[in-house]
Amino acid sequence: MYDPHDSERSHSPPAKRPITEVQAGSSESFKRVKIEHEEPEKTLHSTEHESPSDTPAADMKRGKRDAAGWAKSRRGKAKDTKHKGRRRGTRGQDKDAEKEGEEQGPRAPRLPKKQSALLIGFCGTGCNGMQIQPDVRTIEGVLFDALVRAGAVSSDNADDPVKVNLGRAARTDAGVHAAGNLVSMKLITAIPGVEDWVARVNEELPPEIRVWGSVRVQNSFNARMSCDSRKYTYFFPSYLLIPPKPGSGFQRAYEQHAQSMQGVVPLDASAHPFWSAPESHSSSSMDDLVRERSWSISADQGRSNFHNFTVGREFGDRSNQRHMWKIEVYGDTEWISVLFHGQSFMLHQRKMMSALILSCRTDTPSQVIDELYGPRMVMVPKMPALGLLLEYPIFDSYNKKVTSINEKLEPSHPDHRPEIDFEKHRESIDAFKQTFIYDNMRCIEDRDGVFDAWVRSIDTYGGDDLLYLNPKGIIPAAAVIKKGDKRDNPFKEKRKFDLTSFPDKQGTPAVEDDKETESKLNKSRLEDMEG
């Protein structure tokens, strides 16, 4: 064995400080000696002593030994601060992980965590979207803090949601609302002294964010990947379907382009009942807004034959004749809702709704939608965020899987997993939607005229970017956007339409510039932002 006195006679690197450690069950003659070297690059010229490692070549490959096989010294090298302060998965075994200079009190007992899915709903007003972000208010940030205060997340995991494997089924943009969404994470569901922990979490949440319920899910459950599809609804005032105002910049550009197209009859906006009224000839924008809010899509009143609005009746059946006395619109402004049900939705899905509304109000053929699916890139403005609502995500595949497993198990079995079903909470969800979403939308629109301001930003634009809205529904070359090419008079969107709250109500959340934000996004980041 190696003798510490032999090191003085050998050509090994000079020893700074010998440290002897006696291994359990060994005699004094079997002491293991560590040598800290000041000059690890020196090599041994003598081979009469046993190597300090039984496999020096393997250790040298790993970078743990110098050329002679001795342990390398870190003297003079910079400290490794990369993982300073970070846990490495141990449960208190490494005392160096404790905060330096601070005395730790007695640790709280560790409570078991279970992979759980929280069914939630929220009004997005005043929040910078769903996903946790540093230094801004988000839905997940508020929810996670409430879970910590309620005891569903331990103090050890309170500093980082990644520790509890936080995930969400759908990511919503700033200000967007959700009647139903789902977040999954490992939670403490048996909190000492708390009978109903979901109710306890709701006590810590503001009224505009609610937890509808909790579902114990499989340990492999991933909120985003397990979700089959999502349902969104977009609400907008019906006056957006009124054609552009005669004489506006958009109408002039539209007519000029339509005249260059042969065999088409361009839309005559002045013939529309709204603009043909005498009071519209010299009206101001405020006058137009007042009239728009009282306008509604025409509906026939009086006696009509309703055979196409029922089943099993022929046209000549006299019982089809019904008299419609009155059709009333709820509120001062008529609203329209459009439901989108899809597998997933990309960032800025409000552009889809914009394409539908703009093509309808300009009488553009539906062919333009097929054109927009093609390779040519054009500018499609985003609709205001105010009207977008996530109804709920759907987990049919996961439900079928757990149902199949549950057939062989009793409900009390530890492997039994219930289905994810928002309909169980329908009554609470509908009441929440009316108070915190529908009423909120109407209040902000009545006060600030968000949709009117958006459509006026369209009508005042007189450039080429929107020329694909034409009587043929064909994208002209002038409207195509080419990367790297500078365009004359490009359409510029206003950031305020990405908000659902304004300075005189709950403050305005910060909104990054679109071009600046999108330039920072890579493919994986864009996928994470889909919902």
Short mmCIF file of C-alpha atoms in Angstrom, two decimals:
data_model
loop_
_atom_site.label_atom_id
_atom_site.label_comp_id
_atom_site.label_asym_id
_atom_site.label_seq_id
_atom_site.Cartn_x
_atom_site.Cartn_y
_atom_site.Cartn_z
CA MET A 1 0.00 0.00 0.00
CA TYR A 2 0.95 3.60 -0.37
CA ASP A 3 3.15 5.05 2.45
CA PRO A 4 2.86 8.80 3.09
CA HIS A 5 6.61 9.01 3.83
CA ASP A 6 7.42 7.62 0.39
CA SER A 7 6.01 10.76 -1.18
CA GLU A 8 8.97 12.73 0.13
CA ARG A 9 11.39 10.38 -1.65
CA SER A 10 9.44 10.24 -4.91
CA HIS A 11 9.10 12.79 -7.65
CA SER A 12 5.39 13.27 -6.99
CA PRO A 13 3.92 16.77 -6.67
CA PRO A 14 4.67 18.34 -3.27
CA ALA A 15 1.94 17.76 -0.69
CA LYS A 16 0.21 20.71 0.86
CA ARG A 17 -1.64 18.97 3.68
CA PRO A 18 -2.09 15.24 4.37
CA ILE A 19 -5.51 14.27 5.59
CA THR A 20 -5.92 10.83 7.06
CA GLU A 21 -9.24 9.06 7.22
CA VAL A 22 -9.64 5.74 8.93
CA GLN A 23 -12.15 3.52 7.17
CA ALA A 24 -14.55 1.59 9.36
CA GLY A 25 -13.33 -1.91 10.14
CA SER A 26 -9.73 -1.26 9.07
CA SER A 27 -6.55 -1.25 11.14
CA GLU A 28 -4.19 1.66 11.59
CA SER A 29 -1.87 0.22 8.94
CA PHE A 30 -4.65 0.51 6.35
CA LYS A 31 -5.03 4.30 6.47
CA ARG A 32 -6.19 6.04 3.33
CA VAL A 33 -4.38 9.28 2.66
CA LYS A 34 -5.60 12.20 0.55
CA ILE A 35 -3.02 14.58 -0.84
CA GLU A 36 -3.92 18.07 -2.02
CA HIS A 37 -1.42 19.22 -4.65
CA GLU A 38 -0.35 22.71 -5.45
CA GLU A 39 1.11 21.77 -8.84
CA PRO A 40 -1.11 19.09 -10.39
CA GLU A 41 0.57 19.30 -13.77
CA LYS A 42 3.82 17.69 -12.54
CA THR A 43 4.17 13.98 -13.27
CA LEU A 44 5.82 11.07 -11.51
CA HIS A 45 8.99 9.62 -12.92
CA SER A 46 9.08 6.72 -10.54
CA THR A 47 7.01 3.63 -11.13
CA GLU A 48 8.02 1.73 -8.03
CA HIS A 49 4.95 2.88 -6.07
CA GLU A 50 1.43 1.64 -6.52
CA SER A 51 -0.90 3.87 -8.57
CA PRO A 52 -3.35 5.93 -6.45
CA SER A 53 -6.16 4.51 -8.55
CA ASP A 54 -6.82 0.98 -9.59
CA THR A 55 -8.06 2.31 -12.92
CA PRO A 56 -6.05 5.48 -13.56
CA ALA A 57 -6.78 5.46 -17.25
CA ALA A 58 -10.52 5.56 -16.66
CA ASP A 59 -10.15 8.36 -14.13
CA MET A 60 -7.95 10.35 -16.49
CA LYS A 61 -10.58 10.03 -19.20
CA ARG A 62 -13.14 11.44 -16.80
CA GLY A 63 -10.84 14.37 -16.07
CA LYS A 64 -10.46 13.47 -12.38
CA ARG A 65 -6.71 12.65 -12.55
CA ASP A 66 -3.62 14.31 -13.93
CA ALA A 67 -1.18 12.64 -16.31
CA ALA A 68 0.47 10.75 -13.43
CA GLY A 69 -2.83 9.50 -12.11
CA TRP A 70 -3.02 11.80 -9.07
CA ALA A 71 -6.22 13.63 -8.20
CA LYS A 72 -6.35 17.06 -9.73
CA SER A 73 -6.43 20.11 -7.49
CA ARG A 74 -8.90 22.98 -7.99
CA ARG A 75 -6.50 25.46 -6.42
CA GLY A 76 -6.37 28.65 -8.44
CA LYS A 77 -9.49 27.76 -10.45
CA ALA A 78 -12.73 29.77 -10.43
CA LYS A 79 -15.49 28.46 -8.23
CA ASP A 80 -18.40 26.69 -9.88
CA THR A 81 -21.34 28.99 -9.20
CA LYS A 82 -23.60 27.55 -11.89
CA HIS A 83 -25.62 25.43 -9.47
CA LYS A 84 -25.20 27.56 -6.38
CA GLY A 85 -28.36 27.61 -4.32
CA ARG A 86 -30.11 24.99 -6.45
CA ARG A 87 -31.44 21.71 -5.16
CA ARG A 88 -30.19 18.54 -6.81
CA GLY A 89 -33.15 16.33 -5.96
CA THR A 90 -31.99 15.39 -2.45
CA ARG A 91 -34.26 15.61 0.54
CA GLY A 92 -32.12 17.58 2.97
CA GLN A 93 -29.13 15.25 2.67
CA ASP A 94 -26.77 17.95 1.50
CA LYS A 95 -26.29 20.47 4.30
CA ASP A 96 -24.39 22.77 1.96
CA ALA A 97 -27.69 23.51 0.19
CA GLU A 98 -28.90 25.43 3.22
CA LYS A 99 -28.64 29.21 3.16
CA GLU A 100 -25.26 30.39 4.36
CA GLY A 101 -25.22 32.29 7.62
CA GLU A 102 -28.84 31.54 8.44
CA GLU A 103 -30.01 29.11 11.07
CA GLN A 104 -32.67 26.76 9.83
CA GLY A 105 -35.64 26.10 12.08
CA PRO A 106 -37.27 22.70 12.40
CA ARG A 107 -38.43 21.45 9.02
CA ALA A 108 -42.15 21.02 8.46
CA PRO A 109 -43.24 17.42 7.97
CA ARG A 110 -43.36 16.34 4.36
CA LEU A 111 -46.90 15.70 3.17
CA PRO A 112 -47.70 13.41 0.22
CA LYS A 113 -48.37 15.05 -3.14
CA LYS A 114 -50.68 13.76 -5.86
CA GLN A 115 -50.77 14.60 -9.55
CA SER A 116 -53.95 16.67 -9.82
CA ALA A 117 -55.87 18.64 -12.43
CA LEU A 118 -57.49 21.91 -11.37
CA LEU A 119 -60.54 23.03 -13.35
CA ILE A 120 -60.50 26.81 -13.26
CA GLY A 121 -62.22 29.87 -14.74
CA PHE A 122 -61.11 33.49 -14.84
CA CYS A 123 -61.72 37.00 -16.13
CA GLY A 124 -58.49 38.01 -17.83
CA THR A 125 -58.94 41.74 -17.28
CA GLY A 126 -55.85 43.18 -15.58
CA CYS A 127 -53.63 40.13 -16.21
CA ASN A 128 -50.82 39.59 -18.69
CA GLY A 129 -52.18 36.28 -19.86
CA MET A 130 -52.31 32.78 -18.42
CA GLN A 131 -48.68 31.67 -18.12
CA ILE A 132 -46.43 32.72 -15.24
CA GLN A 133 -44.05 35.55 -16.15
CA PRO A 134 -41.58 37.43 -13.95
CA ASP A 135 -42.62 40.78 -12.45
CA VAL A 136 -46.13 40.87 -13.99
CA ARG A 137 -49.55 39.72 -12.81
CA THR A 138 -50.72 36.53 -14.52
CA ILE A 139 -53.48 33.99 -13.88
CA GLU A 140 -51.05 31.20 -13.01
CA GLY A 141 -49.03 33.49 -10.77
CA VAL A 142 -52.07 34.49 -8.71
CA LEU A 143 -53.28 30.86 -8.58
CA PHE A 144 -49.91 29.46 -7.53
CA ASP A 145 -49.54 31.99 -4.72
CA ALA A 146 -53.02 31.07 -3.46
CA LEU A 147 -52.11 27.36 -3.49
CA VAL A 148 -49.02 28.10 -1.41
CA ARG A 149 -50.97 30.12 1.16
CA ALA A 150 -53.65 27.43 1.37
CA GLY A 151 -51.03 24.72 1.99
CA ALA A 152 -51.57 22.78 -1.25
CA VAL A 153 -47.97 23.61 -2.26
CA SER A 154 -45.28 23.21 0.38
CA SER A 155 -42.90 26.00 1.38
CA ASP A 156 -40.01 23.98 -0.10
CA ASN A 157 -41.64 24.19 -3.55
CA ALA A 158 -43.08 27.70 -3.21
CA ASP A 159 -40.14 29.36 -4.98
CA ASP A 160 -40.47 27.52 -8.29
CA PRO A 161 -43.62 26.11 -9.97
CA VAL A 162 -41.42 23.76 -12.00
CA LYS A 163 -40.84 21.73 -8.83
CA VAL A 164 -44.51 20.70 -8.81
CA ASN A 165 -44.60 20.14 -12.58
CA LEU A 166 -47.03 22.99 -13.37
CA GLY A 167 -48.70 22.78 -16.79
CA ARG A 168 -51.78 24.16 -18.53
CA ALA A 169 -54.17 22.89 -21.21
CA ALA A 170 -54.50 26.22 -23.03
CA ARG A 171 -52.42 29.36 -22.89
CA THR A 172 -54.43 32.59 -23.20
CA ASP A 173 -53.10 35.99 -24.24
CA ALA A 174 -53.21 39.11 -22.12
CA GLY A 175 -56.76 40.05 -21.16
CA VAL A 176 -58.40 36.95 -22.67
CA HIS A 177 -61.07 35.31 -20.49
CA ALA A 178 -61.73 31.63 -19.77
CA ALA A 179 -64.92 30.05 -18.49
CA GLY A 180 -62.96 26.81 -18.23
CA ASN A 181 -59.29 25.94 -18.35
CA LEU A 182 -57.15 23.26 -16.73
CA VAL A 183 -53.82 23.35 -14.92
CA SER A 184 -52.06 20.25 -13.64
CA MET A 185 -49.43 19.87 -10.92
CA LYS A 186 -48.43 17.80 -7.91
CA LEU A 187 -50.50 19.06 -4.99
CA ILE A 188 -50.99 18.32 -1.32
CA THR A 189 -54.67 17.36 -1.26
CA ALA A 190 -54.80 16.21 2.38
CA ILE A 191 -53.97 19.45 4.20
CA PRO A 192 -53.99 19.12 8.00
CA GLY A 193 -56.95 20.95 9.54
CA VAL A 194 -58.56 21.70 6.14
CA GLU A 195 -61.72 19.76 5.29
CA ASP A 196 -62.33 21.20 1.79
CA TRP A 197 -59.02 22.31 0.33
CA VAL A 198 -60.56 23.56 -2.97
CA ALA A 199 -62.82 25.92 -1.00
CA ARG A 200 -59.77 26.99 1.00
CA VAL A 201 -57.90 27.88 -2.20
CA ASN A 202 -60.89 29.90 -3.46
CA GLU A 203 -60.80 31.89 -0.22
CA GLU A 204 -57.26 32.97 -1.14
CA LEU A 205 -58.19 33.90 -4.73
CA PRO A 206 -59.77 37.13 -5.99
CA PRO A 207 -63.40 36.69 -7.10
CA GLU A 208 -62.51 36.95 -10.81
CA ILE A 209 -60.43 33.74 -10.60
CA ARG A 210 -62.19 30.53 -9.50
CA VAL A 211 -61.31 26.88 -9.02
CA TRP A 212 -64.32 24.79 -10.06
CA GLY A 213 -62.93 21.51 -8.81
CA SER A 214 -60.00 19.12 -8.63
CA VAL A 215 -59.51 15.76 -10.35
CA ARG A 216 -56.92 13.15 -9.37
CA VAL A 217 -55.19 12.24 -12.63
CA GLN A 218 -52.61 9.69 -13.70
CA ASN A 219 -49.00 10.45 -12.84
CA SER A 220 -48.15 10.63 -16.55
CA PHE A 221 -50.88 13.20 -17.24
CA ASN A 222 -49.75 16.24 -19.24
CA ALA A 223 -52.32 19.04 -19.42
CA ARG A 224 -51.36 20.25 -22.91
CA MET A 225 -50.53 16.93 -24.57
CA SER A 226 -53.53 15.09 -23.07
CA CYS A 227 -55.95 17.73 -24.34
CA ASP A 228 -57.78 16.67 -27.53
CA SER A 229 -59.35 20.01 -28.47
CA ARG A 230 -60.43 23.43 -27.24
CA LYS A 231 -63.56 25.52 -27.63
CA TYR A 232 -63.38 29.29 -27.97
CA THR A 233 -66.17 31.83 -28.44
CA TYR A 234 -65.69 35.28 -29.92
CA PHE A 235 -68.22 38.03 -29.14
CA PHE A 236 -68.55 41.24 -31.15
CA PRO A 237 -71.17 43.97 -31.69
CA SER A 238 -73.21 43.40 -34.83
CA TYR A 239 -72.51 46.93 -36.09
CA LEU A 240 -69.06 45.73 -37.20
CA LEU A 241 -70.84 44.20 -40.21
CA ILE A 242 -71.91 47.64 -41.49
CA PRO A 243 -69.93 48.46 -44.69
CA PRO A 244 -67.07 50.99 -44.54
CA LYS A 245 -68.17 54.59 -44.37
CA PRO A 246 -68.45 56.21 -47.82
CA GLY A 247 -65.51 58.51 -48.50
CA SER A 248 -63.23 56.83 -45.95
CA GLY A 249 -59.66 55.91 -46.87
CA PHE A 250 -60.46 52.20 -47.01
CA GLN A 251 -63.56 52.72 -49.19
CA ARG A 252 -61.63 54.87 -51.69
CA ALA A 253 -58.83 52.27 -51.97
CA TYR A 254 -61.42 49.50 -52.32
CA GLU A 255 -63.33 51.27 -55.12
CA GLN A 256 -60.15 52.19 -57.00
CA HIS A 257 -58.93 48.59 -56.96
CA ALA A 258 -62.40 47.21 -57.86
CA GLN A 259 -62.57 49.46 -60.92
CA SER A 260 -59.38 47.86 -62.24
CA MET A 261 -61.06 44.44 -62.09
CA GLN A 262 -63.24 43.52 -65.05
CA GLY A 263 -66.64 41.89 -64.80
CA VAL A 264 -67.35 42.78 -61.18
CA VAL A 265 -69.72 45.17 -59.47
CA PRO A 266 -68.08 46.74 -56.40
CA LEU A 267 -69.94 47.20 -53.17
CA ASP A 268 -71.85 50.49 -53.04
CA ALA A 269 -71.58 51.34 -49.34
CA SER A 270 -73.71 54.47 -49.77
CA ALA A 271 -76.67 52.27 -50.72
CA HIS A 272 -76.60 50.46 -47.38
CA PRO A 273 -79.57 51.44 -45.16
CA PHE A 274 -77.23 52.68 -42.43
CA TRP A 275 -75.27 55.06 -44.67
CA SER A 276 -78.19 56.07 -46.89
CA ALA A 277 -79.95 57.73 -43.95
CA PRO A 278 -79.88 61.56 -44.23
CA GLU A 279 -78.24 62.01 -40.83
CA SER A 280 -75.16 60.04 -41.96
CA HIS A 281 -74.11 62.47 -44.70
CA SER A 282 -72.29 64.87 -42.39
CA SER A 283 -72.08 62.85 -39.19
CA SER A 284 -69.14 62.81 -36.79
CA SER A 285 -67.51 59.64 -35.45
CA MET A 286 -69.42 60.06 -32.19
CA ASP A 287 -72.72 60.46 -34.06
CA ASP A 288 -71.93 57.29 -36.00
CA LEU A 289 -71.17 55.38 -32.80
CA VAL A 290 -74.49 56.35 -31.22
CA ARG A 291 -76.38 55.17 -34.30
CA GLU A 292 -74.26 51.99 -34.59
CA ARG A 293 -75.13 50.90 -31.07
CA SER A 294 -78.84 51.14 -31.80
CA TRP A 295 -78.48 49.32 -35.13
CA SER A 296 -79.22 45.61 -35.39
CA ILE A 297 -79.25 43.01 -38.12
CA SER A 298 -82.62 43.14 -39.82
CA ALA A 299 -85.10 40.45 -38.80
CA ASP A 300 -88.49 40.01 -40.40
CA GLN A 301 -91.45 40.81 -38.20
CA GLY A 302 -95.04 40.02 -39.00
CA ARG A 303 -96.64 36.91 -40.50
CA SER A 304 -94.40 34.44 -42.35
CA ASN A 305 -94.17 30.82 -43.40
CA PHE A 306 -91.76 29.01 -41.05
CA HIS A 307 -91.67 25.60 -42.83
CA ASN A 308 -87.86 25.78 -43.19
CA PHE A 309 -87.46 26.46 -39.48
CA THR A 310 -89.14 23.26 -38.29
CA VAL A 311 -89.31 19.60 -39.37
CA GLY A 312 -91.94 17.42 -41.03
CA ARG A 313 -93.99 20.29 -42.50
CA GLU A 314 -94.71 21.03 -46.15
CA PHE A 315 -94.76 24.57 -47.48
CA GLY A 316 -98.52 24.45 -48.09
CA ASP A 317 -99.33 23.50 -44.49
CA ARG A 318 -101.28 26.43 -43.02
CA SER A 319 -99.91 25.69 -39.55
CA ASN A 320 -96.54 27.02 -40.76
CA GLN A 321 -97.94 30.54 -40.75
CA ARG A 322 -96.82 32.29 -37.58
CA HIS A 323 -96.84 35.95 -36.60
CA MET A 324 -93.68 37.46 -35.08
CA TRP A 325 -94.73 40.50 -33.07
CA LYS A 326 -91.42 41.77 -31.83
CA ILE A 327 -87.72 40.90 -31.84
CA GLU A 328 -85.74 42.52 -29.06
CA VAL A 329 -81.99 42.70 -28.54
CA TYR A 330 -80.55 42.21 -25.07
CA GLY A 331 -78.86 45.42 -23.91
CA ASP A 332 -78.32 48.63 -25.83
CA THR A 333 -76.06 46.94 -28.38
CA GLU A 334 -76.71 43.77 -30.33
CA TRP A 335 -73.91 41.21 -29.94
CA ILE A 336 -73.04 38.17 -32.04
CA SER A 337 -71.15 35.12 -30.80
CA VAL A 338 -69.10 32.74 -32.97
CA LEU A 339 -67.94 29.36 -31.62
CA PHE A 340 -64.61 27.85 -32.72
CA HIS A 341 -63.92 24.22 -31.88
CA GLY A 342 -60.48 23.01 -32.95
CA GLN A 343 -57.64 20.73 -31.96
CA SER A 344 -55.50 23.71 -30.99
CA PHE A 345 -55.16 27.39 -31.85
CA MET A 346 -52.09 29.31 -32.87
CA LEU A 347 -50.85 32.59 -31.47
CA HIS A 348 -53.12 35.55 -32.43
CA GLN A 349 -56.10 33.38 -33.39
CA ARG A 350 -58.16 36.59 -33.37
CA LYS A 351 -56.96 37.08 -36.96
CA MET A 352 -59.38 34.34 -38.06
CA MET A 353 -62.34 36.31 -36.71
CA SER A 354 -61.01 39.46 -38.34
CA ALA A 355 -60.87 37.81 -41.77
CA LEU A 356 -64.49 36.67 -41.44
CA ILE A 357 -65.84 40.04 -40.31
CA LEU A 358 -63.87 42.13 -42.81
CA SER A 359 -64.90 39.91 -45.74
CA CYS A 360 -68.56 40.10 -44.69
CA ARG A 361 -68.64 43.88 -44.32
CA THR A 362 -66.98 44.38 -47.73
CA ASP A 363 -69.05 41.72 -49.50
CA THR A 364 -65.86 39.82 -50.37
CA PRO A 365 -66.57 36.26 -51.63
CA SER A 366 -65.74 33.39 -49.26
CA GLN A 367 -63.08 32.35 -51.76
CA VAL A 368 -60.74 34.79 -50.03
CA ILE A 369 -60.52 32.42 -47.05
CA ASP A 370 -59.16 29.68 -49.33
CA GLU A 371 -56.71 32.23 -50.71
CA LEU A 372 -55.50 33.01 -47.21
CA TYR A 373 -54.70 29.31 -46.69
CA GLY A 374 -52.29 29.56 -49.64
CA PRO A 375 -48.54 30.37 -49.60
CA ARG A 376 -48.82 34.13 -50.12
CA MET A 377 -48.45 36.21 -46.97
CA VAL A 378 -50.78 39.16 -46.32
CA MET A 379 -51.59 41.46 -43.45
CA VAL A 380 -54.63 40.31 -41.42
CA PRO A 381 -55.40 42.64 -38.48
CA LYS A 382 -56.16 41.15 -35.07
CA MET A 383 -59.60 41.62 -33.57
CA PRO A 384 -59.72 43.24 -30.11
CA ALA A 385 -58.83 40.84 -27.29
CA LEU A 386 -61.94 41.96 -25.42
CA GLY A 387 -64.27 39.57 -27.28
CA LEU A 388 -62.31 36.32 -26.95
CA LEU A 389 -63.39 33.66 -24.44
CA LEU A 390 -61.97 30.17 -23.87
CA GLU A 391 -65.01 28.00 -23.15
CA TYR A 392 -63.14 24.88 -21.99
CA PRO A 393 -60.61 22.24 -23.10
CA ILE A 394 -61.76 18.71 -23.95
CA PHE A 395 -60.10 15.46 -22.81
CA ASP A 396 -62.09 12.71 -24.56
CA SER A 397 -59.12 10.39 -25.18
CA TYR A 398 -57.93 10.60 -21.59
CA ASN A 399 -61.46 10.02 -20.30
CA LYS A 400 -61.86 6.92 -22.45
CA LYS A 401 -58.57 5.55 -21.17
CA VAL A 402 -59.39 5.99 -17.47
CA THR A 403 -62.93 4.70 -18.01
CA SER A 404 -61.51 1.49 -19.43
CA ILE A 405 -59.19 1.12 -16.44
CA ASN A 406 -61.92 2.00 -13.93
CA GLU A 407 -64.14 -0.85 -15.16
CA LYS A 408 -61.92 -3.29 -13.26
CA LEU A 409 -61.59 -1.14 -10.13
CA GLU A 410 -63.71 -0.01 -7.24
CA PRO A 411 -64.05 3.77 -6.78
CA SER A 412 -62.11 3.44 -3.53
CA HIS A 413 -59.15 1.76 -5.26
CA PRO A 414 -55.98 3.93 -5.23
CA ASP A 415 -55.60 3.54 -9.02
CA HIS A 416 -59.15 4.70 -9.78
CA ARG A 417 -59.18 8.00 -11.71
CA PRO A 418 -62.33 10.07 -12.39
CA GLU A 419 -63.06 11.66 -15.76
CA ILE A 420 -62.35 15.33 -16.47
CA ASP A 421 -65.77 16.93 -16.93
CA PHE A 422 -66.51 20.67 -16.86
CA GLU A 423 -70.24 20.05 -17.24
CA LYS A 424 -70.45 19.00 -13.59
CA HIS A 425 -69.85 22.65 -12.75
CA ARG A 426 -72.10 24.13 -15.46
CA GLU A 427 -74.34 26.12 -13.10
CA SER A 428 -71.41 27.81 -11.36
CA ILE A 429 -69.62 28.43 -14.67
CA ASP A 430 -72.65 30.07 -16.32
CA ALA A 431 -73.21 32.36 -13.34
CA PHE A 432 -69.54 33.35 -13.39
CA LYS A 433 -69.61 34.02 -17.15
CA GLN A 434 -72.57 36.36 -16.83
CA THR A 435 -71.13 38.40 -13.96
CA PHE A 436 -67.41 38.53 -14.69
CA ILE A 437 -67.20 38.06 -18.48
CA TYR A 438 -70.36 39.08 -20.37
CA ASP A 439 -71.23 42.03 -18.14
CA ASN A 440 -67.57 43.06 -18.12
CA MET A 441 -67.37 43.00 -21.94
CA ARG A 442 -70.50 45.12 -22.28
CA CYS A 443 -69.38 47.58 -19.61
CA ILE A 444 -65.99 48.20 -21.24
CA GLU A 445 -67.46 48.46 -24.76
CA ASP A 446 -70.20 50.85 -23.63
CA ARG A 447 -67.68 53.01 -21.82
CA ASP A 448 -64.71 52.96 -24.19
CA GLY A 449 -66.11 51.98 -27.62
CA VAL A 450 -63.28 49.49 -28.22
CA PHE A 451 -64.83 47.79 -31.25
CA ASP A 452 -65.86 51.09 -32.83
CA ALA A 453 -62.30 52.39 -32.45
CA TRP A 454 -60.96 49.18 -34.04
CA VAL A 455 -63.22 49.32 -37.09
CA ARG A 456 -62.46 53.02 -37.58
CA SER A 457 -58.72 52.15 -37.60
CA ILE A 458 -59.55 49.85 -40.53
CA ASP A 459 -61.67 52.38 -42.39
CA THR A 460 -59.12 55.19 -42.15
CA TYR A 461 -56.42 53.07 -43.79
CA GLY A 462 -55.98 53.77 -47.49
CA GLY A 463 -52.97 51.62 -48.40
CA ASP A 464 -52.58 48.36 -50.31
CA ASP A 465 -52.30 45.87 -47.45
CA LEU A 466 -56.04 45.14 -47.31
CA LEU A 467 -56.74 45.02 -51.05
CA TYR A 468 -57.46 41.28 -50.83
CA LEU A 469 -60.88 42.45 -49.62
CA ASN A 470 -62.37 42.88 -53.09
CA PRO A 471 -65.34 41.71 -55.24
CA LYS A 472 -63.41 38.67 -56.56
CA GLY A 473 -61.83 37.49 -53.32
CA ILE A 474 -58.41 37.17 -55.00
CA ILE A 475 -55.20 38.37 -53.37
CA PRO A 476 -53.57 40.97 -55.66
CA ALA A 477 -49.80 41.29 -55.92
CA ALA A 478 -49.93 44.73 -54.27
CA ALA A 479 -51.24 43.18 -51.02
CA VAL A 480 -48.61 40.40 -50.80
CA ILE A 481 -45.97 40.87 -48.11
CA LYS A 482 -42.44 39.74 -48.95
CA LYS A 483 -39.83 39.30 -46.26
CA GLY A 484 -37.18 41.98 -46.41
CA ASP A 485 -39.17 44.26 -48.72
CA LYS A 486 -40.12 47.68 -47.41
CA ARG A 487 -43.75 48.55 -48.12
CA ASP A 488 -45.21 51.96 -48.70
CA ASN A 489 -47.88 52.90 -46.18
CA PRO A 490 -48.08 49.56 -44.29
CA PHE A 491 -51.04 48.92 -42.00
CA LYS A 492 -50.05 49.50 -38.37
CA GLU A 493 -52.01 47.85 -35.60
CA LYS A 494 -52.66 49.68 -32.36
CA ARG A 495 -51.51 47.98 -29.19
CA LYS A 496 -54.51 49.15 -27.20
CA PHE A 497 -56.69 46.56 -28.92
CA ASP A 498 -54.66 43.84 -27.17
CA LEU A 499 -55.99 45.10 -23.84
CA THR A 500 -59.20 44.34 -22.02
CA SER A 501 -58.67 46.87 -19.22
CA PHE A 502 -57.87 50.56 -19.37
CA PRO A 503 -56.35 53.19 -17.06
CA ASP A 504 -59.60 54.14 -15.31
CA LYS A 505 -60.42 50.52 -14.46
CA GLN A 506 -57.96 48.24 -12.64
CA GLY A 507 -54.97 49.77 -14.41
CA THR A 508 -53.47 48.88 -17.77
CA PRO A 509 -51.27 45.79 -18.00
CA ALA A 510 -48.07 46.20 -19.96
CA VAL A 511 -48.26 44.92 -23.52
CA GLU A 512 -45.13 44.29 -25.56
CA ASP A 513 -44.91 45.51 -29.11
CA ASP A 514 -46.01 42.71 -31.47
CA LYS A 515 -43.06 42.96 -33.85
CA GLU A 516 -40.64 43.06 -30.92
CA THR A 517 -42.31 40.09 -29.22
CA GLU A 518 -42.64 37.91 -32.31
CA SER A 519 -39.01 38.49 -33.28
CA LYS A 520 -37.97 36.83 -29.99
CA LEU A 521 -40.05 33.68 -30.54
CA ASN A 522 -38.53 30.46 -31.83
CA LYS A 523 -40.49 27.44 -33.00
CA SER A 524 -40.57 25.68 -29.62
CA ARG A 525 -41.65 28.88 -27.89
CA LEU A 526 -44.46 29.39 -30.41
CA GLU A 527 -45.68 25.83 -29.82
CA ASP A 528 -45.74 26.48 -26.08
CA MET A 529 -47.85 29.60 -26.67
CA GLU A 530 -50.52 27.71 -28.59
CA GLY A 531 -53.78 26.82 -26.89
#
